[in-house]
Tab-separated table of C-alpha atoms in Angstrom:
chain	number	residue	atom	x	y	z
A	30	UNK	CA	-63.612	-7.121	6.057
A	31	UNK	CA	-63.946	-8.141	9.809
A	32	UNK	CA	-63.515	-5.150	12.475
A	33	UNK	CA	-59.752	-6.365	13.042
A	34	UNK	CA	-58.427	-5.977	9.777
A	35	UNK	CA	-57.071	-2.748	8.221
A	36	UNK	CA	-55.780	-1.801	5.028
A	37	UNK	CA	-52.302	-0.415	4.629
A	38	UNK	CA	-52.616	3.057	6.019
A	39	UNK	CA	-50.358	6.470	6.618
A	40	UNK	CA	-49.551	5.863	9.877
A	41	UNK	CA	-48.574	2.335	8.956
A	42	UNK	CA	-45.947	3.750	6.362
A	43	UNK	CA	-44.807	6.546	8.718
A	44	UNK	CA	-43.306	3.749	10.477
A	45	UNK	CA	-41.342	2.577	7.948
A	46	UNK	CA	-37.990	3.823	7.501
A	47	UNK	CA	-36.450	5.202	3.285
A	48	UNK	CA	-35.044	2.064	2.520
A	49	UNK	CA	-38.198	-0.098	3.959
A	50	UNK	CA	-40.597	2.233	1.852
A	51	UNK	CA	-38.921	2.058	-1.254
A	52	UNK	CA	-38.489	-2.024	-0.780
A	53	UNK	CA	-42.553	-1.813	0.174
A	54	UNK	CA	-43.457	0.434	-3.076
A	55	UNK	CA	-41.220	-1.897	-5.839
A	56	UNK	CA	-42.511	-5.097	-4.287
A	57	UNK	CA	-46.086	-3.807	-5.066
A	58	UNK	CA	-45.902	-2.854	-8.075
A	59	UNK	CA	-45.183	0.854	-7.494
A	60	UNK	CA	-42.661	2.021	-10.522
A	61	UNK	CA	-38.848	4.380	-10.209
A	62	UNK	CA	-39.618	3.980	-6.362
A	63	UNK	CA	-36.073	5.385	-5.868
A	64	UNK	CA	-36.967	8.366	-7.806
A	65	UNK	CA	-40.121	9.182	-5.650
A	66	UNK	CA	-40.456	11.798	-3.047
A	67	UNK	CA	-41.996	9.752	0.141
A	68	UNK	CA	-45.399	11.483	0.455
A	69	UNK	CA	-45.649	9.602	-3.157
A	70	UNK	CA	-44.737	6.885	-2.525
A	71	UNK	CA	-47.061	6.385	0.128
A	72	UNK	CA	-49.581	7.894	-1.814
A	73	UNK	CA	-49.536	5.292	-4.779
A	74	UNK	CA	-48.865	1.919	-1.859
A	75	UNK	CA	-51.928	3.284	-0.333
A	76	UNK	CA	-54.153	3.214	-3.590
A	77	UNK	CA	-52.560	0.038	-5.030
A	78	UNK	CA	-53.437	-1.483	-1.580
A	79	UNK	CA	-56.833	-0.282	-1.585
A	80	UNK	CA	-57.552	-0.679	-5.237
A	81	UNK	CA	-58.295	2.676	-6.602
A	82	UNK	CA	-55.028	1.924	-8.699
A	83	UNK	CA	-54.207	-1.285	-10.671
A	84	UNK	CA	-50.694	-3.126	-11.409
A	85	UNK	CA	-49.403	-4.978	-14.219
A	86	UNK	CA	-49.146	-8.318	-12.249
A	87	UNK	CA	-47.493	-10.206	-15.383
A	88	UNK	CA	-44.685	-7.450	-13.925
A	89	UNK	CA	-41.145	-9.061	-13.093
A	90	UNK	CA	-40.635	-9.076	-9.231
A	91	UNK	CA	-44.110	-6.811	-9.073
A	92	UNK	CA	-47.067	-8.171	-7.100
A	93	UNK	CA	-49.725	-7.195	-5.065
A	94	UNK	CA	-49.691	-8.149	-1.425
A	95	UNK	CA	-53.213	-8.946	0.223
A	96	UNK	CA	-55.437	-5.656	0.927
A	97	UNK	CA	-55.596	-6.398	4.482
A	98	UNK	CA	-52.829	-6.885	7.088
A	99	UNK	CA	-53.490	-6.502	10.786
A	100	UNK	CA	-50.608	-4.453	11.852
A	101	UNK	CA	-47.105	-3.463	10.728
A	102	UNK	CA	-45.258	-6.567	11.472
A	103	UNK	CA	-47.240	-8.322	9.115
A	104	UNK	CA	-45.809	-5.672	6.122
A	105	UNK	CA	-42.276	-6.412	7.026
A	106	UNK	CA	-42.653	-9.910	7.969
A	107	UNK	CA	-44.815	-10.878	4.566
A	108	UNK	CA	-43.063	-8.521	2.387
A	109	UNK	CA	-39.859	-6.609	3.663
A	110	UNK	CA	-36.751	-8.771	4.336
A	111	UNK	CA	-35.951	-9.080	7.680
A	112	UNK	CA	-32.263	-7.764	6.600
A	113	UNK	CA	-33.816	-4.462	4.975
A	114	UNK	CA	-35.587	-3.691	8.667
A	115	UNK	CA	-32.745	-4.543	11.353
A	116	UNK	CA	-29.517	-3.111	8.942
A	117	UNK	CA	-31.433	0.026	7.738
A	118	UNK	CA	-30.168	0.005	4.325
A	119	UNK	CA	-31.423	-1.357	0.808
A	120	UNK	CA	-31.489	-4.387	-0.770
A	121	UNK	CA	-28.781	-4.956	-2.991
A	122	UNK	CA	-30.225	-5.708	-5.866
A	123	UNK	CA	-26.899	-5.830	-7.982
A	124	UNK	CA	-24.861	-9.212	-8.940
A	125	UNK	CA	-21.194	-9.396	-9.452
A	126	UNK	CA	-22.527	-11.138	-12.757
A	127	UNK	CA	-23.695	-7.483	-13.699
A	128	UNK	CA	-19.543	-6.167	-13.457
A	129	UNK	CA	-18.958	-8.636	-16.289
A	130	UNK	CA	-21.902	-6.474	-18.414
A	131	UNK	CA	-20.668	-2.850	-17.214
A	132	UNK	CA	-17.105	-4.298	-18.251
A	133	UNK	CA	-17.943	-5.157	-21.921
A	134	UNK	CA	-19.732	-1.846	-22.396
A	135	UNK	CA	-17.738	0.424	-24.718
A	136	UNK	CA	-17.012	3.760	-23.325
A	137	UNK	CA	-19.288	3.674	-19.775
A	138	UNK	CA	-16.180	4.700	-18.081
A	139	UNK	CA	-15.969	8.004	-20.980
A	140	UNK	CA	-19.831	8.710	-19.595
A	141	UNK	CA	-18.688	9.480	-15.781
A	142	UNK	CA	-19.994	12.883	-14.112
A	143	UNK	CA	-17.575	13.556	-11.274
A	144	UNK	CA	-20.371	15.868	-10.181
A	145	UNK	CA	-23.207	13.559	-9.399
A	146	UNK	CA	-20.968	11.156	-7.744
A	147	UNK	CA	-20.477	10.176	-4.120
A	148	UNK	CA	-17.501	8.296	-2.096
A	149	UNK	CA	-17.726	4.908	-2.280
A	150	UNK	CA	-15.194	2.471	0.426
A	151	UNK	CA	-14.530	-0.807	0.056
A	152	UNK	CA	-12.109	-3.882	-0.625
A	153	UNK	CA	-10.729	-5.170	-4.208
A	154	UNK	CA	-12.295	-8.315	-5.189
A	155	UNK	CA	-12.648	-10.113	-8.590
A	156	UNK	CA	-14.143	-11.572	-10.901
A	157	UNK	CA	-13.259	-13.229	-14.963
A	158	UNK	CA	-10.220	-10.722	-14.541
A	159	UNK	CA	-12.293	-7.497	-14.114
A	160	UNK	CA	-12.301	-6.181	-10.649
A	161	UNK	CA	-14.955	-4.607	-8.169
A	162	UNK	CA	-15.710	-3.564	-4.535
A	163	UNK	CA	-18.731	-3.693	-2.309
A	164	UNK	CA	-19.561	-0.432	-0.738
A	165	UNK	CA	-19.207	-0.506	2.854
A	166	UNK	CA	-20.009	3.805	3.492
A	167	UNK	CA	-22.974	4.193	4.848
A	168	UNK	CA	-24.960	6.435	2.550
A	169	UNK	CA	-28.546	6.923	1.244
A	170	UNK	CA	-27.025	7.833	-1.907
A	171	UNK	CA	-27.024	4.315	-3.440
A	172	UNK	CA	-29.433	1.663	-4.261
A	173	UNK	CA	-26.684	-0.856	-4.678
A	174	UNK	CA	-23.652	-1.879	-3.769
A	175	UNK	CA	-21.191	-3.179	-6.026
A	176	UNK	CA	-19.199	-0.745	-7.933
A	177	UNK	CA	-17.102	-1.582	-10.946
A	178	UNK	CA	-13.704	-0.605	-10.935
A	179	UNK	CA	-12.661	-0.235	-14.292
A	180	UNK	CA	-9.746	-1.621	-16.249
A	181	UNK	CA	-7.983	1.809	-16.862
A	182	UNK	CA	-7.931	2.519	-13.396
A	183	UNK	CA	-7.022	-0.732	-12.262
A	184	UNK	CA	-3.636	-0.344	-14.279
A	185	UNK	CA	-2.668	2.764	-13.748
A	186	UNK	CA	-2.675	2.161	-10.037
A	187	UNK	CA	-1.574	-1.016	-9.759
A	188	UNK	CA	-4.180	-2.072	-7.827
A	189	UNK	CA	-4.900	-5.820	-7.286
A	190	UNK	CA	-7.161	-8.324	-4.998
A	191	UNK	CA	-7.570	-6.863	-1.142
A	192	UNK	CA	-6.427	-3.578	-1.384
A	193	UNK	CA	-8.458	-0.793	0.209
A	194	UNK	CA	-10.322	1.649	-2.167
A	195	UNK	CA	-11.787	5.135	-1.352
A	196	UNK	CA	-13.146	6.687	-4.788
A	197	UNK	CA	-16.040	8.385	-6.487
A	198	UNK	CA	-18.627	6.194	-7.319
A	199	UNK	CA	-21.690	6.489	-9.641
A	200	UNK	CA	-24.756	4.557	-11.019
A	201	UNK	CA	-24.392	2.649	-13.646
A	202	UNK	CA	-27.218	3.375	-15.755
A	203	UNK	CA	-29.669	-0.055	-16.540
A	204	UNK	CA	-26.926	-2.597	-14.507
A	205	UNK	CA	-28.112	-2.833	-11.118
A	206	UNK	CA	-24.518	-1.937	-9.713
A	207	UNK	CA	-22.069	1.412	-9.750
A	208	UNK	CA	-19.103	2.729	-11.731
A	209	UNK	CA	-15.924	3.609	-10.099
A	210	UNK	CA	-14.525	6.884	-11.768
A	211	UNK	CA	-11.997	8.113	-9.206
A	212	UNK	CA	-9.507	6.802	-6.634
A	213	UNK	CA	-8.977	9.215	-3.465
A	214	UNK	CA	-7.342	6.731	-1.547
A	215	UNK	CA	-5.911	2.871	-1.212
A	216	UNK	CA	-4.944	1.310	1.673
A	217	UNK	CA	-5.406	4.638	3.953
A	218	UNK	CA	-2.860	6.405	1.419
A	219	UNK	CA	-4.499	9.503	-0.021
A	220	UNK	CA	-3.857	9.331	-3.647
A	221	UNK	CA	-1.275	12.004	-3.952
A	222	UNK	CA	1.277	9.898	-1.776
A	223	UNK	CA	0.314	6.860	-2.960
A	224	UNK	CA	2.742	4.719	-5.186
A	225	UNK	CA	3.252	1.273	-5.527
A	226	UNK	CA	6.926	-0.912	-6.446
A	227	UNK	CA	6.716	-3.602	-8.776
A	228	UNK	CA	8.329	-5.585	-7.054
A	229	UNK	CA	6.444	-7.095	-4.271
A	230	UNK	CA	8.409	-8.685	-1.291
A	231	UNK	CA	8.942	-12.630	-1.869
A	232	UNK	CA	6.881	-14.136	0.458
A	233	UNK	CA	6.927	-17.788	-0.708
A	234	UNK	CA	9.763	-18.378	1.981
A	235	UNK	CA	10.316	-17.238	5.020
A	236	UNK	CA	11.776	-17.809	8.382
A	237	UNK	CA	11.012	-17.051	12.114
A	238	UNK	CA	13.162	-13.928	13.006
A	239	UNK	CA	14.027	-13.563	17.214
A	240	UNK	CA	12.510	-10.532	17.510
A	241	UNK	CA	9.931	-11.195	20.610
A	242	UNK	CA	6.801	-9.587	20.934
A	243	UNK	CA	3.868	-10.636	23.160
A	244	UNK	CA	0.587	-11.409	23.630
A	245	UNK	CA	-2.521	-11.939	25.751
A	246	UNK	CA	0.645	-12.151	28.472
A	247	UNK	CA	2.762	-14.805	26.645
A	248	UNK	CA	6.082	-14.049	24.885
A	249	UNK	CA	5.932	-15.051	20.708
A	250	UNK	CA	8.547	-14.108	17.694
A	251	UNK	CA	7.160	-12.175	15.005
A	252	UNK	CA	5.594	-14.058	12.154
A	253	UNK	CA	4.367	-16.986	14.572
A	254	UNK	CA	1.122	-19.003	14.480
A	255	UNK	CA	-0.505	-19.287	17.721
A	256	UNK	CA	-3.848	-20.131	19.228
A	257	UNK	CA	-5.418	-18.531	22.497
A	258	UNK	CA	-8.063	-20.448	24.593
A	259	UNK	CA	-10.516	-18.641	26.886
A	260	UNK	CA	-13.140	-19.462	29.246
A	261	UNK	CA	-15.877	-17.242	27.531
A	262	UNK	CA	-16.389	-14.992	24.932
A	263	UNK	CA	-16.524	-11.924	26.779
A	264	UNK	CA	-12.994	-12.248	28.616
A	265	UNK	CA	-11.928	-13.000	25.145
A	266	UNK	CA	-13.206	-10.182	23.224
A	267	UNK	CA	-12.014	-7.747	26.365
A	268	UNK	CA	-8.352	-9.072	26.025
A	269	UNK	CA	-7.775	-8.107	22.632
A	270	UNK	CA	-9.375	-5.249	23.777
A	271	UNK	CA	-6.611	-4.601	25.953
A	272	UNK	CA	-3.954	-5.546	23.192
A	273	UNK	CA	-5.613	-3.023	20.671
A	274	UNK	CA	-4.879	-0.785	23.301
A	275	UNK	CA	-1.483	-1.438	23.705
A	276	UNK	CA	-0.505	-1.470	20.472
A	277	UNK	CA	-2.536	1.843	19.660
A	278	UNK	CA	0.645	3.417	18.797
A	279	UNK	CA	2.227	0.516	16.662
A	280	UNK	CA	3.536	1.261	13.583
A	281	UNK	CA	1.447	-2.150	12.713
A	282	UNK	CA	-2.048	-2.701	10.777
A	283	UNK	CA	-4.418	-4.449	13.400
A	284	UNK	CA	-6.732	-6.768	11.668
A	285	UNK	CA	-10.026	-8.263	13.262
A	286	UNK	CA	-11.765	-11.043	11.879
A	287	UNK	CA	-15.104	-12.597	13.464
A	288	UNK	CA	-18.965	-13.582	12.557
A	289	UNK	CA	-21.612	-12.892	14.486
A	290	UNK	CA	-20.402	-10.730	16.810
A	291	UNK	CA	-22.028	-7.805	19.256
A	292	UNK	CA	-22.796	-4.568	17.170
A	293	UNK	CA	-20.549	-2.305	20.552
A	294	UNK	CA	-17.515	-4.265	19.216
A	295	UNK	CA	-17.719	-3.626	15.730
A	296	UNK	CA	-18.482	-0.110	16.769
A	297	UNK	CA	-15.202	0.000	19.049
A	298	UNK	CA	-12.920	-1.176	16.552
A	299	UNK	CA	-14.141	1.290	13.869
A	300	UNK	CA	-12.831	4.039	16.496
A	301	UNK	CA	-9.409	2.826	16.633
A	302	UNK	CA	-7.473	4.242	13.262
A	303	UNK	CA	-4.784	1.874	13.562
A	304	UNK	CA	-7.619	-1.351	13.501
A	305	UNK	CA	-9.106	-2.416	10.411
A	306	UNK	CA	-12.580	-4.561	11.505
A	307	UNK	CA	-13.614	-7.739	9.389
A	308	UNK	CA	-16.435	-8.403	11.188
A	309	UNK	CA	-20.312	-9.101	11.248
A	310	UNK	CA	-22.844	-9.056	13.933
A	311	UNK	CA	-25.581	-11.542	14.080
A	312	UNK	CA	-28.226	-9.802	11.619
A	313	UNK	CA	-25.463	-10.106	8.935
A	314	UNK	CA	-26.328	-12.868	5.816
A	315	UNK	CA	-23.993	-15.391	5.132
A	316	UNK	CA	-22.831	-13.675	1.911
A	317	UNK	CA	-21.476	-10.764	3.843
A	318	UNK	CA	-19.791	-12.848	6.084
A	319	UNK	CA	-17.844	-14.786	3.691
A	320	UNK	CA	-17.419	-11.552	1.918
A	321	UNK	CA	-15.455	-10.425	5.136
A	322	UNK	CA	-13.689	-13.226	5.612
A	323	UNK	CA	-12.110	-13.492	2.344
A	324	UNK	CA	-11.604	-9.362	2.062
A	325	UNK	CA	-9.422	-9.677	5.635
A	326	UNK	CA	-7.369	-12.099	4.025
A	327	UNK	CA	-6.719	-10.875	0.606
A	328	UNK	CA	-6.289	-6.931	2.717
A	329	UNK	CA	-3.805	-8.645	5.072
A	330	UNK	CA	-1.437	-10.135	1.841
A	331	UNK	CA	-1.411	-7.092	0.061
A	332	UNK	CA	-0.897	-4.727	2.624
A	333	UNK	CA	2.797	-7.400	3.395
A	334	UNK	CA	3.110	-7.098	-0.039
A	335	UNK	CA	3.421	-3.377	0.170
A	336	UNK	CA	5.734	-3.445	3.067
A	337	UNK	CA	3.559	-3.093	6.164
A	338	UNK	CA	3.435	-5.167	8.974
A	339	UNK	CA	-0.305	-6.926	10.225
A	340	UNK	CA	-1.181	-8.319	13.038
A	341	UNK	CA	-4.834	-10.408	12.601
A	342	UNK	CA	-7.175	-11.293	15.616
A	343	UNK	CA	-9.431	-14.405	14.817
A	344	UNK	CA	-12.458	-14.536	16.676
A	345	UNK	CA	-13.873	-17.515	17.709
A	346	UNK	CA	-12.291	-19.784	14.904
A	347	UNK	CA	-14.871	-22.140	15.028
A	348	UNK	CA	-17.479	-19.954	15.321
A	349	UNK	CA	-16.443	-18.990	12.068
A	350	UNK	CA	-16.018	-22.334	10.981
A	351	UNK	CA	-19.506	-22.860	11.721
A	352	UNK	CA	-20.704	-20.001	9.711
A	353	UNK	CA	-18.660	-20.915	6.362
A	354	UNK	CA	-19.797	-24.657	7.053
A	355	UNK	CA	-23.775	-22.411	6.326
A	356	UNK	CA	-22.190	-20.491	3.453
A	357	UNK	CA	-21.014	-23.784	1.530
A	358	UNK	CA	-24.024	-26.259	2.586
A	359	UNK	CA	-24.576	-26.808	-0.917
A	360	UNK	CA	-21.525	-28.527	-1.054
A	361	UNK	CA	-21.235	-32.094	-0.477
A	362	UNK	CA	-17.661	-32.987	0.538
A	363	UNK	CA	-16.581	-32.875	4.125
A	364	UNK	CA	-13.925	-33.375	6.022
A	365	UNK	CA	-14.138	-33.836	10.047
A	366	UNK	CA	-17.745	-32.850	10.055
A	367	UNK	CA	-16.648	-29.555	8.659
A	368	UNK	CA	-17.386	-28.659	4.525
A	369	UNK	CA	-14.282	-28.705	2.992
A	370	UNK	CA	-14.164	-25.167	1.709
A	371	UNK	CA	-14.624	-24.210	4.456
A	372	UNK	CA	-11.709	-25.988	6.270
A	373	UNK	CA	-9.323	-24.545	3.588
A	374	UNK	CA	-10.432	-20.830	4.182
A	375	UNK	CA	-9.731	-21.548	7.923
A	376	UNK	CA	-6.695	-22.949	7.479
A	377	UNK	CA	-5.488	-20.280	5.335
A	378	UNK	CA	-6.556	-17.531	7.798
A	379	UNK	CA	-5.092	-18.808	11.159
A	380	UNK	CA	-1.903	-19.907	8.602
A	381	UNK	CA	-1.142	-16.525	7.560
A	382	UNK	CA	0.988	-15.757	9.749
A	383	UNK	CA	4.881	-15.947	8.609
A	384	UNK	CA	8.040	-13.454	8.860
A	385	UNK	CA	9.626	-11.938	5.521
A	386	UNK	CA	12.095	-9.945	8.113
A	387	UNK	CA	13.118	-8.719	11.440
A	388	UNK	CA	10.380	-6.063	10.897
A	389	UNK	CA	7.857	-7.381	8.449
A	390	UNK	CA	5.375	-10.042	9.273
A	391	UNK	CA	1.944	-11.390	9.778
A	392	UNK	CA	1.673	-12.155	13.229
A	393	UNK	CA	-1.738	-14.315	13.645
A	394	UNK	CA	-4.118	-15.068	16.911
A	395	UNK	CA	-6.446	-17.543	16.524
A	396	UNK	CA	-9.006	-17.594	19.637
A	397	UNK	CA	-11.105	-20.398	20.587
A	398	UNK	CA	-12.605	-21.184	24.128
A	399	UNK	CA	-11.550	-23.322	26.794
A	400	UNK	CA	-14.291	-26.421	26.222
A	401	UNK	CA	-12.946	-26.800	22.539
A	402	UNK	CA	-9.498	-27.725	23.611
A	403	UNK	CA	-10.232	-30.847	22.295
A	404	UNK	CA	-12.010	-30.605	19.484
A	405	UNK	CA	-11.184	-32.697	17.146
A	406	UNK	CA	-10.049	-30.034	14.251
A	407	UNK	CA	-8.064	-27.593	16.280
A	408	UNK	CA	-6.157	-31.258	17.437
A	409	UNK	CA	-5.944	-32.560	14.568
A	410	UNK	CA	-5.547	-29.339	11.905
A	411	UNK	CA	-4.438	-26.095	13.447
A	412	UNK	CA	-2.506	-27.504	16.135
A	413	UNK	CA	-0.206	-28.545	13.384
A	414	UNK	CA	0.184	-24.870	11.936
A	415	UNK	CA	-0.294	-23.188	14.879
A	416	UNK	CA	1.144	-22.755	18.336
A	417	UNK	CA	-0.970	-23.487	21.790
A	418	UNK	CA	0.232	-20.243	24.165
């Protein structure tokens, strides 16, 4: 060993936050690291790393790093995602494949302790007919972060695709993902006062009404399709700033939509009751973004649905663009140098806007910046769905 090398040491761990440890100790080899009181955990990385204690390399996902690592970065950079380090929470180690499992298990629901649960936020998604949500509270509670909502529950509430879910959540014992076993709230209704028609509005048609609103300074109906350009992305972001502000006392849902954004602006919008934020800062993966994407769209149609009036911010549309053109690179089929899936979730979000009445509508703001006034998709595709103000 030359005189520049060290071993993994205490001091090196006590740099490490929970979530880092933990990720540290199961990539090693070290077993139940969730279950393990820190000072043990650094206990057994330190005599794996040295040697004292051997692993079971023919382990799944378990192996040993080298003994010797000059300094700290090289533990996270060689073993901790860089995700695990910046976000401060754990790898999710669960798979909407594992719903499908917790959903064909016979009486896992019956098996729920209300005691040893925690709350649990997020939006409906779904998948094969069975639904879940991916937990958005922060919490060192849980190791991962899709919950299964069961069947039961799903029924008796009427829930469906987008709505907002506060419950009680649980582990779901040898599936990598949680259990849903009560509902406290949906869409910012507690549960007592919650009820849902079934009947939802008809929102196949639907025409203009000439009630006038406005925005970023310009007058609009309610319902319309428009698209705001800007010289930067900071007098952007600061005049739907000022338009949160002036709508603080709306009666209307405020949605935000962007990628990559600032962490202060995520952090703004959380403070604002009436805004709901669908938005990721830069240190975000492209699953979560997509996830965001399609959650603000499926939130926005069912909270119509239930009556309720949205107005939707989108960020820096091809910005956004950009970052689903990442998501589906797999894909092959493009269309104006943008994947096709891609172009149809845009489309779809800056189209959402349309007016069921004189008071219930998505209103929609698509923002884009002053040198991409004539780019070639915003000409050619959401000029033709959307209004230039």
């Amino acid at each position: 060993m030359s005189k520049d090398e060290k071993i993994i040491t205490q001091q090196m761990l006590d740099m490490l936050g929970v979530y880092e440890l933990r990720e540290l100790a199961r990539s090693i080899g070290v077993s139940s690291p969730t279950t393990k009181k820190r000072e043990i955990l650094c206990k057994e990385i330190i005599e794996i790393s040295n040697g004292s204690v051997k692993v079971d390399l023919n382990t799944p996902k378990k192996g040993r790093p080298p003994k010797t690592l000059t300094k700290i970065s090289n533990i996270v950079n060689e073993i901790i995602p860089q995700e695990v380090l910046m976000l401060q929470k754990p790898i999710a180690k669960d798979s909407c494949s594992n719903i499908l499992k917790v959903a064909q298990t016979p009486n896992l629901f019956n098996n729920f302790n209300l005691d040893s649960s925690k709350e649990v936020i997020g939006f409906l998604n779904s998948i094969n007919g069975h639904f879940y949500l991916k937990n958005l509270k922060n919490s060192d509670a849980f190791e991962v972060t899709t919950f299964y909502v069961p069947d039961e529950i799903v029924e008796n509430f009427k829930l469906r695709e987008g709505d907002k879910i506060l419950g009680c959540g649980e582990l779901a014992e040898n599936y990598d993902c949680g259990i849903i076993g009560r509902i406290l709230a949906i869409n910012d209704i507690e549960i007592e006062n919650w009820s849902r028609n079934d009947n939802d509005f008809d929102i196949s048609n639907f025409t203009i009404p000439n009630i006038e609103s406005s925005i970023f300074g310009k007058q609009i109906k309610k319902g319309e399709r428009t698209i705001s350009f800007f010289e930067n992305g900071e007098q952007a972001i600061m005049s739907v700033v000022s338009e949160i502000e002036r709508m603080e006392n709306s009666n209307e849902k405020i949605i935000f939509i962007g990628v990559e954004l600032a962490p202060e602006i995520l952090f703004y919008g959380k403070s604002k009751s009436n805004v709901e934020m669908f938005a990721t800062t830069f240190y975000n993966n492209l699953d979560e973004s997509y996830d965001a994407i399609m959650n603000a769209i499926n939130y926005s149609m069912s909270l119509l649905k239930d009556g309720k009036s949205v107005t939707i911010f989108v960020f820096d549309v091809l910005g956004i663009l950009t970052r689903l053109d990442q998501y589906f690179a797999s894909q092959t089929n493009s269309y104006l140098g943008h994947n096709i899936s891609g172009v149809q979730i845009i489309k779809k979000l800056v189209g959402m806007g349309k007016a069921i009445s004189n008071d219930l509508a998505i209103t929609s703001h698509a923002i884009a910046f002053d040198s991409e006034k004539n780019n070639e998709f915003i000409k050619t595709e959401l000029e033709k769905i959307a209004k230039v103000i």
